[in-house]
Each structure stands twice: as C-alpha cells, then as structure tokens.
Coordinates of C-alpha atoms and ligand atoms in Angstrom, one line a residue:
M1252 CA 9.7 8.8 21.3
N1253 CA 12.7 11.0 22.2
Y1254 CA 13.2 9.0 25.4
P1255 CA 12.5 5.4 24.5
T1256 CA 12.4 3.0 27.5
V1257 CA 13.5 5.8 29.9
V1258 CA 11.2 6.9 32.8
I1259 CA 10.2 10.5 32.3
S1260 CA 8.0 12.6 34.6
G1261 CA 4.6 13.9 33.6
T1262 CA 5.8 17.4 34.6
R1263 CA 8.8 17.2 32.2
L1264 CA 6.6 15.8 29.3
G1265 CA 4.1 18.6 30.0
Q1266 CA 6.8 21.3 29.8
E1267 CA 8.0 19.9 26.5
I1268 CA 4.5 20.0 24.9
G1269 CA 3.1 22.9 26.8
A1270 CA 0.5 21.0 28.7
T1271 CA -0.5 20.4 32.3
R1272 CA 0.3 17.2 34.1
S1273 CA -3.3 16.2 34.0
K1274 CA -3.5 16.8 30.3
V1275 CA -0.4 14.6 29.9
W1276 CA -2.1 11.9 31.8
R1277 CA -5.2 12.1 29.6
L1278 CA -3.0 12.0 26.5
V1279 CA -1.1 8.9 27.8
E1280 CA -4.5 7.2 28.5
Q1281 CA -5.5 8.0 24.9
L1282 CA -2.3 6.6 23.5
R1283 CA -2.8 3.4 25.6
T1284 CA -6.2 2.9 24.1
L1285 CA -4.6 3.1 20.7
G1286 CA -2.2 0.3 21.5
V1287 CA 0.9 2.2 22.6
E1288 CA 2.6 0.4 25.5
I1289 CA 3.3 3.0 28.3
A1290 CA 4.2 1.9 31.8
G1291 CA 3.9 4.1 35.0
H1292 CA 1.6 6.9 36.0
A1293 CA 1.5 10.6 36.8
S1294 CA 3.2 10.3 40.2
S1295 CA 6.0 7.9 39.2
G1296 CA 6.6 9.1 35.6
Y1297 CA 6.0 7.4 32.3
Q1298 CA 8.0 4.9 30.4
L1299 CA 7.6 3.9 26.8
T1300 CA 7.9 0.1 27.2
A1301 CA 8.8 -0.5 23.6
V1302 CA 9.1 1.8 20.6
P1303 CA 5.7 1.2 18.9
D1304 CA 5.6 0.1 15.3
L1305 CA 3.3 3.0 14.3
L1306 CA 3.6 4.6 10.9
L1307 CA 4.4 8.0 12.3
P1308 CA 6.0 10.8 10.2
E1309 CA 8.6 11.1 13.0
M1310 CA 9.6 7.5 12.3
L1311 CA 9.3 7.5 8.5
D1312 CA 10.6 10.9 7.5
P1313 CA 14.3 10.2 8.4
L1314 CA 14.1 6.9 6.5
V1315 CA 12.7 8.5 3.3
R1316 CA 14.9 11.6 3.3
G1317 CA 15.6 12.9 -0.3
T1318 CA 12.5 11.4 -1.8
I1319 CA 9.4 13.3 -2.9
F1320 CA 7.6 11.9 0.2
A1321 CA 9.8 13.4 2.9
G1322 CA 8.1 16.1 4.9
H1323 CA 4.7 15.2 3.3
I1324 CA 3.7 12.2 5.5
H1325 CA 0.3 12.3 7.2
H1326 CA -0.6 9.7 9.8
Y1327 CA -4.1 8.9 11.2
Y1328 CA -5.1 6.4 13.8
R1329 CA -8.6 5.7 12.3
V1330 CA -10.0 6.9 9.0
G1331 CA -12.7 5.7 6.5
S1332 CA -10.3 5.3 3.6
T1333 CA -6.8 6.7 3.0
N1334 CA -7.6 6.9 -0.7
T1335 CA -10.7 9.1 0.0
L1336 CA -8.6 11.3 2.2
A1337 CA -5.8 11.6 -0.4
L1338 CA -8.3 12.3 -3.2
E1339 CA -9.9 15.1 -1.2
A1340 CA -6.5 16.5 -0.2
A1341 CA -5.2 16.3 -3.8
A1342 CA -8.4 18.2 -5.1
A1343 CA -7.7 20.8 -2.5
G1344 CA -4.1 21.2 -3.8
A1345 CA -2.0 18.8 -1.7
P1346 CA 1.5 18.6 -3.2
E1347 CA 2.9 15.7 -5.2
G1348 CA 4.4 13.2 -2.8
S1349 CA 1.8 13.6 -0.1
V1350 CA 1.3 10.3 1.8
F1351 CA -1.7 9.3 3.8
L1352 CA -1.2 6.5 6.3
A1353 CA -3.7 5.0 8.7
E1354 CA -3.4 2.5 11.5
Q1355 CA -7.0 1.4 10.8
Q1356 CA -9.5 2.0 8.0
T1357 CA -13.2 1.6 8.7
A1358 CA -14.2 1.8 5.0
G1359 CA -11.1 0.6 3.2
R1360 CA -11.9 0.3 -0.5
G1361 CA -10.7 -2.2 -3.1
R1362 CA -11.1 -2.3 -6.9
G1363 CA -14.7 -2.7 -8.2
N1364 CA -17.0 -2.5 -5.2
N1365 CA -14.8 -4.6 -3.0
Q1366 CA -13.8 -3.7 0.6
W1367 CA -10.3 -3.9 2.0
H1368 CA -10.1 -5.5 5.4
S1369 CA -8.0 -3.0 7.4
A1370 CA -7.6 -4.2 11.0
K1371 CA -5.8 -2.0 13.5
S1372 CA -2.0 -1.7 13.2
T1373 CA -1.5 -5.0 11.4
G1374 CA -1.3 -4.0 7.8
I1375 CA 0.0 -1.0 5.8
Y1376 CA -2.8 1.2 4.5
C1377 CA -1.1 3.8 2.4
S1378 CA -2.2 6.3 -0.3
V1379 CA 0.1 8.6 -2.2
V1380 CA -0.7 11.6 -4.3
L1381 CA 1.2 11.9 -7.7
R1382 CA 0.9 14.6 -10.3
P1383 CA 2.6 13.2 -13.4
A1384 CA 2.5 15.2 -16.6
V1385 CA 1.1 12.3 -18.7
P1386 CA -2.1 11.4 -20.5
P1387 CA -4.6 9.2 -18.7
S1388 CA -3.6 6.3 -20.9
D1389 CA -0.2 6.1 -19.2
V1390 CA -1.7 5.5 -15.8
V1391 CA -2.0 1.7 -16.4
I1392 CA 1.8 1.5 -16.7
L1393 CA 2.1 3.5 -13.5
T1394 CA -0.1 1.1 -11.7
L1395 CA 1.9 -1.8 -12.9
A1396 CA 5.1 0.0 -11.7
A1397 CA 3.5 0.4 -8.3
G1398 CA 3.0 -3.4 -8.1
L1399 CA 6.7 -3.9 -9.0
A1400 CA 7.6 -1.4 -6.3
V1401 CA 5.7 -3.3 -3.6
Q1402 CA 7.3 -6.5 -4.9
S1403 CA 10.8 -5.2 -4.5
A1404 CA 10.1 -3.7 -1.1
V1405 CA 8.8 -7.0 0.2
Q1406 CA 11.9 -8.7 -1.1
E1407 CA 14.1 -6.1 0.5
I1408 CA 12.5 -6.9 3.9
D1409 CA 12.8 -10.7 3.4
S1410 CA 14.9 -12.0 0.5
R1411 CA 13.1 -15.4 0.6
M1412 CA 9.8 -13.8 -0.4
N1413 CA 9.0 -13.8 -4.1
P1414 CA 5.4 -12.7 -4.5
D1415 CA 3.7 -13.3 -7.8
L1416 CA 2.2 -10.3 -9.6
K1417 CA -1.3 -10.8 -10.8
W1418 CA -2.5 -8.3 -13.5
P1419 CA -3.2 -5.5 -13.0
N1420 CA -1.5 -5.2 -9.7
D1421 CA -2.2 -7.7 -6.9
L1422 CA 0.6 -9.5 -5.1
L1423 CA -0.1 -13.2 -4.3
V1424 CA 1.8 -15.8 -2.3
D1425 CA 0.6 -19.4 -2.9
G1426 CA -2.4 -18.0 -4.7
K1427 CA -3.5 -15.9 -1.7
K1428 CA -3.5 -12.1 -1.6
L1429 CA -0.7 -10.3 0.2
C1430 CA -1.2 -6.9 -1.3
G1431 CA -3.8 -5.0 -3.3
I1432 CA -3.5 -1.7 -5.1
L1433 CA -6.3 0.8 -6.0
T1434 CA -5.2 3.6 -8.3
E1435 CA -7.7 6.4 -8.8
M1436 CA -7.3 9.5 -10.8
N1437 CA -8.8 12.9 -11.6
A1438 CA -8.1 13.7 -15.3
E1439 CA -9.1 15.6 -18.3
A1440 CA -9.3 13.7 -21.6
T1441 CA -5.7 14.3 -22.4
R1442 CA -4.1 15.3 -19.1
V1443 CA -3.9 13.8 -15.6
R1444 CA -4.7 16.3 -12.8
H1445 CA -3.7 14.0 -10.0
I1446 CA -3.4 10.3 -9.2
V1447 CA -3.8 8.5 -5.9
V1448 CA -2.1 5.2 -5.6
G1449 CA -3.6 3.3 -2.7
I1450 CA -1.6 0.3 -1.4
G1451 CA -2.8 -2.2 1.2
I1452 CA -0.2 -4.8 2.4
N1453 CA -1.0 -7.5 4.8
V1454 CA 1.9 -7.5 7.2
N1455 CA 1.3 -8.8 10.8
Q1456 CA -2.2 -10.3 10.6
T1457 CA -2.3 -13.7 12.3
D1458 CA -5.8 -14.5 10.9
F1459 CA -8.5 -13.0 8.7
P1460 CA -12.3 -13.1 8.9
S1461 CA -13.7 -16.5 7.7
E1462 CA -14.8 -15.1 4.3
L1463 CA -11.1 -14.1 3.6
E1464 CA -9.4 -17.1 5.1
Q1465 CA -9.0 -18.9 1.8
I1466 CA -8.0 -15.8 -0.2
A1467 CA -5.8 -13.6 2.0
T1468 CA -2.4 -14.0 3.6
S1469 CA 0.1 -11.9 5.5
L1470 CA 3.9 -11.7 5.7
R1471 CA 3.7 -13.0 9.2
M1472 CA 1.4 -15.9 8.3
I1473 CA 3.9 -16.9 5.5
T1474 CA 7.2 -16.5 7.4
G1475 CA 6.1 -16.9 11.0
T1476 CA 7.9 -13.7 11.9
E1477 CA 6.4 -10.4 13.0
R1478 CA 7.7 -7.5 10.8
S1479 CA 8.4 -3.9 11.3
R1480 CA 5.7 -2.0 9.4
V1481 CA 7.8 1.1 9.6
E1482 CA 10.7 -0.6 7.8
L1483 CA 8.5 -2.1 5.1
C1484 CA 6.7 1.2 4.6
A1485 CA 10.0 3.1 4.2
A1486 CA 11.2 0.5 1.7
L1487 CA 7.9 0.8 -0.1
L1488 CA 8.1 4.6 -0.4
K1489 CA 11.7 4.4 -1.6
S1490 CA 11.0 1.8 -4.3
L1491 CA 7.9 3.7 -5.4
E1492 CA 10.0 6.8 -5.8
R1493 CA 12.6 4.8 -7.8
E1494 CA 9.9 3.4 -10.2
Y1495 CA 8.2 6.7 -10.5
H1496 CA 11.3 8.7 -11.2
N1497 CA 12.5 6.1 -13.7
L1498 CA 9.1 6.1 -15.5
L1499 CA 9.2 9.9 -15.9
S1500 CA 12.8 10.3 -16.9
N1501 CA 13.8 7.2 -18.8
P1502 CA 12.4 6.7 -22.3
Q1503 CA 13.1 2.9 -21.9
A1504 CA 11.1 2.6 -18.7
H1505 CA 7.8 1.9 -20.2
A1506 CA 9.0 -1.2 -22.1
D1507 CA 11.1 -2.2 -19.1
I1508 CA 8.1 -2.1 -16.7
L1509 CA 6.1 -4.3 -19.1
R1510 CA 9.0 -6.8 -19.3
R1511 CA 9.6 -6.9 -15.6
F1512 CA 5.9 -7.3 -14.8
E1513 CA 5.7 -10.3 -17.2
E1514 CA 8.9 -11.8 -15.6
H1515 CA 7.4 -11.6 -12.1
S1516 CA 3.9 -12.8 -13.0
S1517 CA 3.1 -16.5 -13.5
S1518 CA -0.4 -15.8 -14.9
V1519 CA 0.1 -13.2 -17.5
R1520 CA 1.2 -15.6 -20.3
G1521 CA 0.1 -19.1 -21.2
K1522 CA -2.5 -19.5 -18.5
H1523 CA -6.2 -20.5 -19.1
V1524 CA -8.2 -17.7 -17.4
Y1525 CA -11.6 -16.1 -17.3
I1526 CA -12.5 -12.6 -16.2
E1527 CA -14.7 -12.7 -13.1
E1528 CA -16.9 -9.7 -14.1
N1529 CA -17.3 -11.1 -17.6
P1530 CA -17.0 -14.9 -17.5
E1531 CA -17.7 -15.1 -21.2
L1532 CA -14.3 -13.7 -21.7
E1533 CA -12.3 -16.9 -21.4
G1534 CA -9.1 -18.0 -23.0
V1535 CA -5.3 -18.2 -22.7
T1536 CA -3.2 -15.2 -21.6
E1537 CA -0.8 -13.8 -24.2
G1538 CA 1.1 -11.2 -22.2
L1539 CA 0.6 -7.4 -22.0
D1540 CA 0.0 -5.1 -24.9
S1541 CA 2.2 -1.9 -25.3
R1542 CA -0.2 0.1 -23.0
G1543 CA -0.1 -2.5 -20.2
F1544 CA -3.5 -4.2 -20.9
L1545 CA -3.8 -7.9 -20.6
Q1546 CA -4.2 -9.9 -23.9
V1547 CA -6.3 -13.1 -23.8
R1548 CA -6.7 -15.4 -26.8
T1549 CA -10.3 -16.5 -26.8
R1550 CA -11.7 -19.2 -29.1
E1551 CA -12.6 -16.4 -31.6
R1552 CA -9.8 -13.9 -31.4
L1553 CA -7.2 -12.0 -29.4
Q1554 CA -9.1 -9.8 -26.9
I1555 CA -7.8 -7.0 -24.8
V1556 CA -8.8 -6.9 -21.1
F1557 CA -9.2 -3.4 -19.8
S1558 CA -10.4 -4.2 -16.3
G1559 CA -11.7 -6.9 -14.1
T1560 CA -10.5 -9.7 -11.9
V1561 CA -8.5 -12.4 -13.7
R1562 CA -9.2 -15.9 -12.4
L1563 CA -7.4 -19.1 -13.3
K1564 CA -9.7 -21.6 -15.0
Ligands
BTN1352 C1 -7.8 -4.3 -4.3 O1 -7.1 -5.3 -4.2 O2 -8.9 -4.4 -4.7 C2 -7.2 -3.0 -4.0 C3 -7.1 -2.8 -2.5 C4 -6.5 -1.4 -2.1 C5 -6.5 -1.2 -0.6 C6 -5.8 0.1 -0.2 S1 -5.5 0.2 1.5 C7 -5.0 1.8 1.3 C8 -5.9 2.5 0.3 N1 -7.1 3.0 0.9 C9 -8.2 2.3 0.5 O3 -9.4 2.6 0.8 N2 -7.8 1.4 -0.4 C10 -6.4 1.4 -0.6

C-alpha cells in the first residue's frame, strides 16, 4: 500500500516486514485469493495493480482522525458476524469506538431471525461498540440516529440519493432495502453496559440471490456507478460520531432526531400499515412517540409498536 502501482522486489518487501522471499510469495498468493490485484512474481518483483477498495485500518484511520473510532478499527476478511465479534470484544472490555469490519460474513445477522446477505467485498459490514451512560430506554433513539447517520453518509457520497427511512432503521430506495441496522445491547435494568450498532450497506452488488431480488438493492444498482466502500465507510463513521456526540451533549438532540426521522420517512405518518410479526396490528401510522416507538391508529385505539417489521397495506 505504501508503493501503489510501483514494482517492488520480493526481497525489499521481505526486509520491510521481516520475512523471507518465499514467505512474501506465499503472502502475495494469499492476498490474490482474497481479491487483491497484484501483478508480477518473486523474480521480477510485485506490483499492486490498483489500490484495492478494502476496508483496512490503514485506509480508514487517516480519514476518521479525531473521531472516537480512530485507532480502534479492526478488519477481517471473513467472519461469521461482525456483531457477534463486537459483542464478544465489548464483553471482554473493548473500548468505546471499537469498529469491526469484514469483507465477508458467513453468518451475517438481521433483526428477528433474519440473515444478512454479505457477499465478499461488495457491501459494508460494520459493527461499532458504544458505551453511552444512558438507560436502556434511550437506545431506540440511538438506533434512529444511526439510520439518520447512514442517510447523510449516503447523500454525502452521492447527492442525488435520498433514501427513505423505514422505522425503526432500514434505508429503502424505491421500496427496496439499501441498508439494515441491527442494534444489540448488554444492559442492567437502568444502565447500558455496552451497545453494538451493526450496519449493513449494499454498495457494489450487481445482483442478489433470487429470494432477495425483489426486496434488496445496492448503490451501484441504483446509480450504475461503482463506489468506493472506503469513502462511504469513512463518511458513515464520521456522521455516526456527529449524531452520537450530539445525542449525548445536546439536550435538544432527542426531539431533533425524532423530527428529522419523521422528515426523512415516508411511512411513519399517514400510511396504512400492518406489522409482519403481528398482522392483527393494522392501522394508520401516526408518527413516533417521545421515546421513538411507532404509533399506529388501529380501528380500536392508538397502539404503540415496540418491535417488528412494518409493511405497507
Ligand atoms: C436488518 O435489516 O435486519 C439488520 C441487518 C444488519 C446487518 C449488519 S451487517 C454488519 C452487522 N453484522 C451482522 O451480523 N449484522 C449487522
């Protein structure tokens, strides 16, 4: 990465990392299998053909300098779930701001019992550890703020994009899912120990498995352009930090997040919906209550939705 597109000998690379030439060759082979484009061989030297769009700490750290995430970014090529990794690390004392990124997840998790399709190096699979000094009831607002953070990061990358927020925190474009967020926490009744906010963004996918074709989309499928995941991930971490800092330090933030969420969501008010896990709960949305839960006017009364998938009727 220090010598992009320059030919560099195996001996020189070996000296820099304290490895033999044959070890360098084995590492280069391993990088190639992971999708890094490297031309040449041991006798002629190696050349990084293009700077790969991998979510490496070396790429991201300089872009998120000054945030709680700088210096705490962990990158993996293949994991089960970054949320599981982050939860384990948080329980073992990982500091606030620890970020877990993977090129590929083999058991990406969604809300409920859903899976998150996590093909290699096409999406962003990111989990961050937060330790806010708030009661568990405030975590809903935090999760809404995470949705707003993704929204603004996507807009920063492409100002034509205006994804629709679906309660509690999906991002949709033309009714198809661009991003999903899974917030998990470890808490006492009155105190959060730690939170993991897991964010999956579909970035450069050109297709999805048939069962997802009608419900998922990616930035590339919408705009026709391949995007830098590094750039989007840096924008995401920066906007997440802005939202988080604002939430903890500004007494107005709570009300402001509710207002902005409603502004960016076409379904949170005045839409005939039902809740997938509880189809009996059917009615017209009436905005969010002061805690961030969805209000639905059923035939009988105003009901509060605490969880579940909202579907348009
Ligand atoms: C949903 O829409 O149901 C939430 C999807 C959350 C997916 C992300 S990808 C990174 C993190 N790791 C996981 O296993 N899940 C979240």
